[in-house]
Amino acid sequence: MTDLQIDAHGRLRHLLTTEGLPRALIQRILDTAETFVPEAGVPPKKVPLLRGKTVFNLFFENSTRTRTTFELAAKRLSADVINMDVAHSSKSKGEDDLDTLYTLQAMGADIFAIRHPENGAAARFAAHAAPHVAIVNAGDGSHAHPTQGLLDVFTIRRHRPDFDALRVAIVGDVRHSRVAHSTIHALRTLGTRDIRVVGPRHFLPADPAALGVSATTDTAAGLNGADVVMGLRIQRERIEGDALADVADYHSQFGLHAANLAHASATALVMHPGPINRGVEINADIAYGQQSVILEQVRNGIAVRMAVMAIIAGNRAPGGGPPSA
Ligand code: CP
């Protein structure tokens, strides 16, 4: 996987996963993203780093945040942007995904942001993409959602820059969450050792040690003293059969509500990648409460996606990269 996303000179070629992404590269993405965060009250500026480039948003699964922030990010980098409406595309006539890729490449695509229900789909597209074309994984199955993982650590860094000392609790359906996997890999690479995943046994990863996390079904223990508490949606679209027998019981045990959150640090950041399911994994008063940085995560997605696309494009154009932070 790393061969596909990192070139022979150690530069980012595609972004497929945060697993194995070098620490220096993650830090460069985060530092570059900082340069793209507009000052408070100042309208965002356009920069010409992707002028003349064409970005295709190719989403085989639904999205609100990721698709629109990729579009905003590409537009702020001065790219032309095409949002493919896959539900109404020729896929319905039997076109293979790779034939769609080749067709859009023939129109002059430079970067694809691809979301797909299959694990490993982004790598499959990258393996078949033309040499000048970059693939950015916008979420593939339960495997990875690297720009979400990066925007999560970017958001955390803006509030709690000492990753080594951080205690992070990730609560809910971790097993089926591509976000959890990408955020955990990024956190581990940045130095965080105390990462707890919390949920009912069937939502916990099969091998927590391999992920570098501890796992518990005890919410009080998992949240105890945590500096960051991240809630996760139940990924019903990736679960066969009944995902949950009793929503009220799940909410009581594992939902982010005042009683459960009281186990965390009083200043803990509350995070969630969205979309949230109110009254299931989080309460609205917590999602929009004082400790919540959920809408910051959304906003930071623009800067982080700008950084990723600018760095990739700069790696293909000598002297044309984003300013070093
Ligand atoms: N966090 C996230 O991926 O949200 P969307 O599904 O709305 O893009």
mmCIF file of C-alpha atoms and ligand atoms in Angstrom:
data_model
loop_
_atom_site.group_PDB
_atom_site.id
_atom_site.type_symbol
_atom_site.label_atom_id
_atom_site.label_comp_id
_atom_site.label_asym_id
_atom_site.label_seq_id
_atom_site.Cartn_x
_atom_site.Cartn_y
_atom_site.Cartn_z
ATOM 1 C CA MET A 1 0.000 0.000 0.000
ATOM 2 C CA THR A 2 2.765 2.447 0.925
ATOM 3 C CA ASP A 3 4.486 1.826 -2.447
ATOM 4 C CA LEU A 4 1.350 3.072 -4.134
ATOM 5 C CA GLN A 5 0.939 6.181 -2.038
ATOM 6 C CA ILE A 6 4.576 7.188 -1.546
ATOM 7 C CA ASP A 7 6.885 7.581 -4.554
ATOM 8 C CA ALA A 8 10.545 6.555 -4.820
ATOM 9 C CA HIS A 9 11.594 9.951 -3.392
ATOM 10 C CA GLY A 10 9.363 9.569 -0.321
ATOM 11 C CA ARG A 11 6.768 12.024 -1.629
ATOM 12 C CA LEU A 12 3.012 11.649 -1.413
ATOM 13 C CA ARG A 13 1.711 10.315 -4.716
ATOM 14 C CA HIS A 14 -1.792 9.148 -3.764
ATOM 15 C CA LEU A 15 -3.439 9.319 -0.334
ATOM 16 C CA LEU A 16 -4.954 5.922 0.429
ATOM 17 C CA THR A 17 -4.487 5.372 4.162
ATOM 18 C CA THR A 18 -2.887 6.949 7.214
ATOM 19 C CA GLU A 19 -1.414 3.555 8.138
ATOM 20 C CA GLY A 20 2.325 3.768 7.606
ATOM 21 C CA LEU A 21 2.216 7.421 6.553
ATOM 22 C CA PRO A 22 5.508 8.870 7.854
ATOM 23 C CA ARG A 23 5.271 11.231 10.819
ATOM 24 C CA ALA A 24 7.101 13.983 8.931
ATOM 25 C CA LEU A 25 4.591 13.767 6.100
ATOM 26 C CA ILE A 26 1.610 13.924 8.476
ATOM 27 C CA GLN A 27 3.181 16.940 10.146
ATOM 28 C CA ARG A 28 3.767 18.585 6.760
ATOM 29 C CA ILE A 29 0.104 18.064 5.836
ATOM 30 C CA LEU A 30 -1.031 19.537 9.169
ATOM 31 C CA ASP A 31 1.388 22.475 8.941
ATOM 32 C CA THR A 32 0.318 23.165 5.352
ATOM 33 C CA ALA A 33 -3.342 22.969 6.392
ATOM 34 C CA GLU A 34 -2.655 25.661 9.014
ATOM 35 C CA THR A 35 -1.707 28.038 6.194
ATOM 36 C CA PHE A 36 -5.121 27.454 4.603
ATOM 37 C CA VAL A 37 -7.235 28.189 7.696
ATOM 38 C CA PRO A 38 -8.847 31.603 7.148
ATOM 39 C CA GLU A 39 -8.450 34.145 9.932
ATOM 40 C CA ALA A 40 -11.587 34.625 12.013
ATOM 41 C CA GLY A 41 -13.980 36.979 10.283
ATOM 42 C CA VAL A 42 -11.927 37.093 7.081
ATOM 43 C CA PRO A 43 -13.377 35.537 3.921
ATOM 44 C CA PRO A 44 -11.335 32.569 2.658
ATOM 45 C CA LYS A 45 -8.792 33.400 -0.043
ATOM 46 C CA LYS A 46 -8.373 31.512 -3.305
ATOM 47 C CA VAL A 47 -4.839 30.398 -4.128
ATOM 48 C CA PRO A 48 -3.661 29.327 -7.606
ATOM 49 C CA LEU A 49 -1.959 26.045 -6.615
ATOM 50 C CA LEU A 50 -4.342 23.866 -8.670
ATOM 51 C CA ARG A 51 -5.012 26.353 -11.472
ATOM 52 C CA GLY A 52 -5.474 24.430 -14.728
ATOM 53 C CA LYS A 53 -6.092 21.151 -12.856
ATOM 54 C CA THR A 54 -9.337 19.213 -12.794
ATOM 55 C CA VAL A 55 -10.599 17.446 -9.693
ATOM 56 C CA PHE A 56 -13.327 14.809 -9.940
ATOM 57 C CA ASN A 57 -15.388 13.902 -6.897
ATOM 58 C CA LEU A 58 -16.332 10.296 -7.601
ATOM 59 C CA PHE A 59 -18.546 9.107 -4.771
ATOM 60 C CA PHE A 60 -20.080 5.628 -5.014
ATOM 61 C CA GLU A 61 -21.483 6.137 -1.488
ATOM 62 C CA ASN A 62 -23.428 9.048 -0.051
ATOM 63 C CA SER A 63 -21.721 11.938 1.694
ATOM 64 C CA THR A 64 -22.519 15.378 3.045
ATOM 65 C CA ARG A 65 -19.268 16.610 4.618
ATOM 66 C CA THR A 66 -16.516 14.909 2.650
ATOM 67 C CA ARG A 67 -17.826 15.546 -0.859
ATOM 68 C CA THR A 68 -18.655 19.187 -0.271
ATOM 69 C CA THR A 69 -15.413 19.991 1.548
ATOM 70 C CA PHE A 70 -13.385 18.344 -1.238
ATOM 71 C CA GLU A 71 -15.303 20.587 -3.647
ATOM 72 C CA LEU A 72 -14.667 23.720 -1.582
ATOM 73 C CA ALA A 73 -11.023 22.741 -1.091
ATOM 74 C CA ALA A 74 -10.464 22.212 -4.813
ATOM 75 C CA LYS A 75 -12.214 25.485 -5.679
ATOM 76 C CA ARG A 76 -10.127 27.411 -3.129
ATOM 77 C CA LEU A 77 -7.059 25.954 -4.847
ATOM 78 C CA SER A 78 -8.468 27.290 -8.168
ATOM 79 C CA ALA A 79 -9.097 23.859 -9.724
ATOM 80 C CA ASP A 80 -12.000 23.000 -11.993
ATOM 81 C CA VAL A 81 -14.254 20.623 -10.074
ATOM 82 C CA ILE A 82 -16.661 18.004 -11.353
ATOM 83 C CA ASN A 83 -19.042 16.284 -8.954
ATOM 84 C CA MET A 84 -19.999 12.997 -10.562
ATOM 85 C CA ASP A 85 -23.556 11.936 -9.824
ATOM 86 C CA VAL A 86 -22.767 8.234 -9.679
ATOM 87 C CA ALA A 87 -26.397 7.290 -8.942
ATOM 88 C CA HIS A 88 -27.313 8.695 -12.364
ATOM 89 C CA SER A 89 -24.113 7.695 -14.181
ATOM 90 C CA SER A 90 -23.589 4.922 -16.720
ATOM 91 C CA LYS A 91 -22.697 2.586 -13.861
ATOM 92 C CA SER A 92 -26.428 1.800 -13.919
ATOM 93 C CA LYS A 93 -25.871 0.466 -17.464
ATOM 94 C CA GLY A 94 -23.174 -1.931 -16.268
ATOM 95 C CA GLU A 95 -20.048 0.199 -16.696
ATOM 96 C CA ASP A 96 -17.133 -1.143 -14.671
ATOM 97 C CA ASP A 97 -15.627 1.276 -12.124
ATOM 98 C CA LEU A 98 -12.262 1.178 -13.889
ATOM 99 C CA ASP A 99 -13.882 2.042 -17.220
ATOM 100 C CA THR A 100 -15.415 5.064 -15.476
ATOM 101 C CA LEU A 101 -11.917 5.984 -14.255
ATOM 102 C CA TYR A 102 -10.414 5.669 -17.756
ATOM 103 C CA THR A 103 -13.287 7.683 -19.248
ATOM 104 C CA LEU A 104 -12.874 10.564 -16.793
ATOM 105 C CA GLN A 105 -9.086 10.467 -17.207
ATOM 106 C CA ALA A 106 -9.630 10.909 -20.948
ATOM 107 C CA MET A 107 -11.467 14.163 -20.130
ATOM 108 C CA GLY A 108 -8.356 15.482 -18.388
ATOM 109 C CA ALA A 109 -8.834 14.541 -14.740
ATOM 110 C CA ASP A 110 -5.811 15.206 -12.530
ATOM 111 C CA ILE A 111 -7.100 14.268 -9.069
ATOM 112 C CA PHE A 112 -9.936 11.974 -8.031
ATOM 113 C CA ALA A 113 -11.472 12.054 -4.569
ATOM 114 C CA ILE A 114 -13.053 8.605 -4.460
ATOM 115 C CA ARG A 115 -15.507 7.133 -1.988
ATOM 116 C CA HIS A 116 -16.450 3.501 -2.432
ATOM 117 C CA PRO A 117 -18.161 0.802 -0.341
ATOM 118 C CA GLU A 118 -15.407 -1.793 -0.951
ATOM 119 C CA ASN A 119 -12.351 -2.089 1.298
ATOM 120 C CA GLY A 120 -9.275 -1.442 -0.841
ATOM 121 C CA ALA A 121 -11.163 0.275 -3.673
ATOM 122 C CA ALA A 122 -8.992 3.411 -3.529
ATOM 123 C CA ALA A 123 -5.822 1.339 -3.936
ATOM 124 C CA ARG A 124 -7.402 -0.505 -6.876
ATOM 125 C CA PHE A 125 -8.128 2.816 -8.598
ATOM 126 C CA ALA A 126 -4.594 4.053 -7.791
ATOM 127 C CA ALA A 127 -3.046 0.903 -9.259
ATOM 128 C CA HIS A 128 -4.862 1.556 -12.551
ATOM 129 C CA ALA A 129 -4.663 5.356 -12.695
ATOM 130 C CA ALA A 130 -2.590 7.100 -15.370
ATOM 131 C CA PRO A 131 0.849 8.289 -14.174
ATOM 132 C CA HIS A 132 -0.211 11.946 -13.940
ATOM 133 C CA VAL A 133 -3.427 11.148 -12.019
ATOM 134 C CA ALA A 134 -3.694 11.084 -8.213
ATOM 135 C CA ILE A 135 -6.256 9.233 -6.133
ATOM 136 C CA VAL A 136 -7.337 10.572 -2.752
ATOM 137 C CA ASN A 137 -9.304 8.063 -0.717
ATOM 138 C CA ALA A 138 -12.501 9.689 0.546
ATOM 139 C CA GLY A 139 -13.494 6.508 2.393
ATOM 140 C CA ASP A 140 -13.343 2.866 1.251
ATOM 141 C CA GLY A 141 -15.595 0.420 3.074
ATOM 142 C CA SER A 142 -14.556 -0.033 6.687
ATOM 143 C CA HIS A 143 -10.882 0.233 5.691
ATOM 144 C CA ALA A 144 -9.774 3.864 5.678
ATOM 145 C CA HIS A 145 -10.857 7.498 5.516
ATOM 146 C CA PRO A 146 -7.466 9.186 5.623
ATOM 147 C CA THR A 147 -8.496 12.816 5.150
ATOM 148 C CA GLN A 148 -10.953 12.391 8.046
ATOM 149 C CA GLY A 149 -8.192 10.894 10.207
ATOM 150 C CA LEU A 150 -5.939 13.817 9.300
ATOM 151 C CA LEU A 151 -8.586 16.452 9.985
ATOM 152 C CA ASP A 152 -9.265 14.764 13.319
ATOM 153 C CA VAL A 153 -5.630 15.010 14.421
ATOM 154 C CA PHE A 154 -5.438 18.528 12.967
ATOM 155 C CA THR A 155 -8.425 19.541 15.115
ATOM 156 C CA ILE A 156 -6.947 17.873 18.184
ATOM 157 C CA ARG A 157 -3.547 19.530 17.612
ATOM 158 C CA ARG A 158 -5.137 22.993 17.571
ATOM 159 C CA HIS A 159 -6.434 22.396 21.118
ATOM 160 C CA ARG A 160 -4.079 19.768 22.609
ATOM 161 C CA PRO A 161 -0.737 19.834 20.787
ATOM 162 C CA ASP A 162 0.998 17.351 23.123
ATOM 163 C CA PHE A 163 0.077 14.071 21.434
ATOM 164 C CA ASP A 164 2.389 12.048 23.707
ATOM 165 C CA ALA A 165 0.370 12.967 26.811
ATOM 166 C CA LEU A 166 -3.052 12.589 25.241
ATOM 167 C CA ARG A 167 -5.683 10.148 26.533
ATOM 168 C CA VAL A 168 -8.182 9.389 23.775
ATOM 169 C CA ALA A 169 -11.420 7.409 24.077
ATOM 170 C CA ILE A 170 -13.224 6.332 20.893
ATOM 171 C CA VAL A 171 -16.722 5.147 21.676
ATOM 172 C CA GLY A 172 -19.195 3.157 19.590
ATOM 173 C CA ASP A 173 -18.962 1.036 16.460
ATOM 174 C CA VAL A 174 -15.190 0.998 16.105
ATOM 175 C CA ARG A 175 -15.076 -2.330 14.280
ATOM 176 C CA HIS A 176 -16.844 -1.086 11.137
ATOM 177 C CA SER A 177 -15.497 2.477 11.245
ATOM 178 C CA ARG A 178 -12.971 3.532 8.596
ATOM 179 C CA VAL A 179 -12.685 6.825 10.482
ATOM 180 C CA ALA A 180 -11.612 5.111 13.700
ATOM 181 C CA HIS A 181 -8.941 3.145 11.844
ATOM 182 C CA SER A 182 -7.524 6.223 10.092
ATOM 183 C CA THR A 183 -7.625 8.428 13.192
ATOM 184 C CA ILE A 184 -6.006 5.754 15.362
ATOM 185 C CA HIS A 185 -3.142 5.239 12.868
ATOM 186 C CA ALA A 186 -2.532 9.000 12.667
ATOM 187 C CA LEU A 187 -2.647 9.419 16.456
ATOM 188 C CA ARG A 188 -0.244 6.513 17.002
ATOM 189 C CA THR A 189 2.223 7.918 14.473
ATOM 190 C CA LEU A 190 2.088 11.315 16.186
ATOM 191 C CA GLY A 191 2.959 9.705 19.520
ATOM 192 C CA THR A 192 -0.329 9.004 21.315
ATOM 193 C CA ARG A 193 -0.098 5.765 23.287
ATOM 194 C CA ASP A 194 -3.223 5.925 25.461
ATOM 195 C CA ILE A 195 -6.054 5.170 23.040
ATOM 196 C CA ARG A 196 -9.043 3.276 24.389
ATOM 197 C CA VAL A 197 -11.851 1.921 22.231
ATOM 198 C CA VAL A 198 -15.149 1.522 24.042
ATOM 199 C CA GLY A 199 -18.325 -0.270 23.013
ATOM 200 C CA PRO A 200 -20.230 -3.535 23.080
ATOM 201 C CA ARG A 201 -18.034 -6.524 22.248
ATOM 202 C CA HIS A 202 -19.403 -6.913 18.696
ATOM 203 C CA PHE A 203 -18.416 -3.293 17.901
ATOM 204 C CA LEU A 204 -14.856 -3.617 19.197
ATOM 205 C CA PRO A 205 -11.973 -4.448 16.834
ATOM 206 C CA ALA A 206 -11.134 -8.139 16.536
ATOM 207 C CA ASP A 207 -7.491 -7.460 17.477
ATOM 208 C CA PRO A 208 -7.147 -4.223 19.479
ATOM 209 C CA ALA A 209 -3.462 -4.872 20.234
ATOM 210 C CA ALA A 210 -2.671 -4.997 16.516
ATOM 211 C CA LEU A 211 -4.247 -1.538 16.202
ATOM 212 C CA GLY A 212 -2.256 -0.310 19.199
ATOM 213 C CA VAL A 213 -5.293 0.388 21.386
ATOM 214 C CA SER A 214 -6.866 -0.988 24.534
ATOM 215 C CA ALA A 215 -10.490 -2.126 24.383
ATOM 216 C CA THR A 216 -13.235 -2.202 26.969
ATOM 217 C CA THR A 217 -16.981 -2.689 27.226
ATOM 218 C CA ASP A 218 -16.968 -0.592 30.415
ATOM 219 C CA THR A 219 -17.754 3.015 29.452
ATOM 220 C CA ALA A 220 -16.794 4.484 32.846
ATOM 221 C CA ALA A 221 -13.367 2.837 32.679
ATOM 222 C CA GLY A 222 -12.847 3.698 29.014
ATOM 223 C CA LEU A 223 -13.704 7.368 29.429
ATOM 224 C CA ASN A 224 -11.926 7.784 32.766
ATOM 225 C CA GLY A 225 -9.879 11.007 32.597
ATOM 226 C CA ALA A 226 -9.939 11.107 28.773
ATOM 227 C CA ASP A 227 -8.787 14.341 27.104
ATOM 228 C CA VAL A 228 -10.582 13.536 23.864
ATOM 229 C CA VAL A 229 -13.843 11.604 23.525
ATOM 230 C CA MET A 230 -14.847 10.662 20.010
ATOM 231 C CA GLY A 231 -18.291 9.211 19.337
ATOM 232 C CA LEU A 232 -18.975 7.035 16.308
ATOM 233 C CA ARG A 233 -22.137 6.268 14.380
ATOM 234 C CA ILE A 234 -23.251 2.662 14.078
ATOM 235 C CA GLN A 235 -22.267 1.761 10.504
ATOM 236 C CA ARG A 236 -25.522 -0.027 9.716
ATOM 237 C CA GLU A 237 -24.722 -0.125 6.002
ATOM 238 C CA ARG A 238 -21.750 -2.382 6.768
ATOM 239 C CA ILE A 239 -23.490 -4.693 9.244
ATOM 240 C CA GLU A 240 -25.494 -7.713 8.185
ATOM 241 C CA GLY A 241 -28.659 -8.395 10.173
ATOM 242 C CA ASP A 242 -29.845 -6.409 13.136
ATOM 243 C CA ALA A 243 -27.094 -4.012 14.210
ATOM 244 C CA LEU A 244 -28.716 -3.271 17.538
ATOM 245 C CA ALA A 245 -31.432 -4.980 19.546
ATOM 246 C CA ASP A 246 -32.173 -2.158 21.973
ATOM 247 C CA VAL A 247 -31.318 1.436 21.001
ATOM 248 C CA ALA A 248 -32.318 2.879 24.389
ATOM 249 C CA ASP A 249 -30.065 0.460 26.232
ATOM 250 C CA TYR A 250 -27.182 1.154 23.827
ATOM 251 C CA HIS A 251 -27.638 4.898 24.252
ATOM 252 C CA SER A 252 -27.688 4.575 28.011
ATOM 253 C CA GLN A 253 -24.537 2.440 28.121
ATOM 254 C CA PHE A 254 -22.444 3.871 25.305
ATOM 255 C CA GLY A 255 -24.056 7.140 24.197
ATOM 256 C CA LEU A 256 -22.318 10.474 24.742
ATOM 257 C CA HIS A 257 -24.648 12.071 27.272
ATOM 258 C CA ALA A 258 -23.868 14.051 30.398
ATOM 259 C CA ALA A 259 -23.673 11.055 32.745
ATOM 260 C CA ASN A 260 -21.215 9.124 30.563
ATOM 261 C CA LEU A 261 -19.184 12.202 29.667
ATOM 262 C CA ALA A 262 -18.751 12.955 33.385
ATOM 263 C CA HIS A 263 -16.159 10.146 33.498
ATOM 264 C CA ALA A 264 -13.867 12.041 31.093
ATOM 265 C CA SER A 265 -11.759 15.075 31.912
ATOM 266 C CA ALA A 266 -13.965 18.119 32.602
ATOM 267 C CA THR A 267 -12.239 19.853 29.666
ATOM 268 C CA ALA A 268 -12.350 16.883 27.307
ATOM 269 C CA LEU A 269 -12.877 17.662 23.633
ATOM 270 C CA VAL A 270 -15.985 15.998 22.228
ATOM 271 C CA MET A 271 -15.538 14.844 18.646
ATOM 272 C CA HIS A 272 -17.579 12.967 16.064
ATOM 273 C CA PRO A 273 -16.876 12.581 12.336
ATOM 274 C CA GLY A 274 -20.568 12.924 11.497
ATOM 275 C CA PRO A 275 -23.198 12.284 10.487
ATOM 276 C CA ILE A 276 -24.497 12.038 14.051
ATOM 277 C CA ASN A 277 -27.514 9.976 15.046
ATOM 278 C CA ARG A 278 -29.122 11.969 17.848
ATOM 279 C CA GLY A 279 -30.203 9.912 20.824
ATOM 280 C CA VAL A 280 -28.212 6.885 19.668
ATOM 281 C CA GLU A 281 -24.445 7.493 20.011
ATOM 282 C CA ILE A 282 -24.663 11.159 21.073
ATOM 283 C CA ASN A 283 -27.138 13.699 22.424
ATOM 284 C CA ALA A 284 -27.714 16.964 20.583
ATOM 285 C CA ASP A 285 -26.861 19.025 23.685
ATOM 286 C CA ILE A 286 -23.449 17.338 23.800
ATOM 287 C CA ALA A 287 -22.898 17.536 20.022
ATOM 288 C CA TYR A 288 -23.495 21.288 20.091
ATOM 289 C CA GLY A 289 -22.299 21.883 23.658
ATOM 290 C CA GLN A 290 -19.300 23.823 24.960
ATOM 291 C CA GLN A 291 -16.871 20.921 24.796
ATOM 292 C CA SER A 292 -17.784 19.953 21.251
ATOM 293 C CA VAL A 293 -15.412 20.577 18.336
ATOM 294 C CA ILE A 294 -17.583 18.675 15.865
ATOM 295 C CA LEU A 295 -18.287 21.687 13.636
ATOM 296 C CA GLU A 296 -14.610 22.649 13.828
ATOM 297 C CA GLN A 297 -13.828 19.204 12.457
ATOM 298 C CA VAL A 298 -16.128 19.925 9.516
ATOM 299 C CA ARG A 299 -14.516 23.329 8.880
ATOM 300 C CA ASN A 300 -10.985 21.963 9.242
ATOM 301 C CA GLY A 301 -11.793 19.378 6.587
ATOM 302 C CA ILE A 302 -11.506 22.119 3.960
ATOM 303 C CA ALA A 303 -7.990 23.180 5.001
ATOM 304 C CA VAL A 304 -6.749 19.607 5.382
ATOM 305 C CA ARG A 305 -8.124 18.545 1.984
ATOM 306 C CA MET A 306 -6.578 21.657 0.429
ATOM 307 C CA ALA A 307 -3.252 20.656 1.972
ATOM 308 C CA VAL A 308 -3.411 17.084 0.713
ATOM 309 C CA MET A 309 -4.287 18.078 -2.856
ATOM 310 C CA ALA A 310 -1.771 20.949 -2.915
ATOM 311 C CA ILE A 311 1.053 18.705 -1.691
ATOM 312 C CA ILE A 312 0.230 15.954 -4.181
ATOM 313 C CA ALA A 313 -0.017 18.438 -7.057
ATOM 314 C CA GLY A 314 3.201 20.152 -5.949
ATOM 315 C CA ASN A 315 5.020 16.827 -5.945
ATOM 316 C CA ARG A 316 4.231 16.489 -9.647
ATOM 317 C CA ALA A 317 5.231 20.041 -10.584
ATOM 318 C CA PRO A 318 8.822 20.936 -9.649
ATOM 319 C CA GLY A 319 8.818 24.195 -7.752
ATOM 320 C CA GLY A 320 5.036 24.342 -7.772
ATOM 321 C CA GLY A 321 4.172 23.031 -4.308
ATOM 322 C CA PRO A 322 2.424 24.805 -1.497
ATOM 323 C CA PRO A 323 4.454 27.136 0.684
ATOM 324 C CA SER A 324 6.385 25.205 3.336
ATOM 325 C CA ALA A 325 4.944 25.827 6.738
HETATM 326 N N1 CP B 1 -17.376 12.187 8.115
HETATM 327 C C1 CP B 1 -17.872 11.869 6.911
HETATM 328 O O1 CP B 1 -17.241 11.127 6.141
HETATM 329 O O2 CP B 1 -19.093 12.392 6.644
HETATM 330 P P1 CP B 1 -19.875 12.258 5.269
HETATM 331 O O3 CP B 1 -20.274 10.811 5.127
HETATM 332 O O4 CP B 1 -21.038 13.186 5.371
HETATM 333 O O5 CP B 1 -18.925 12.638 4.173
#
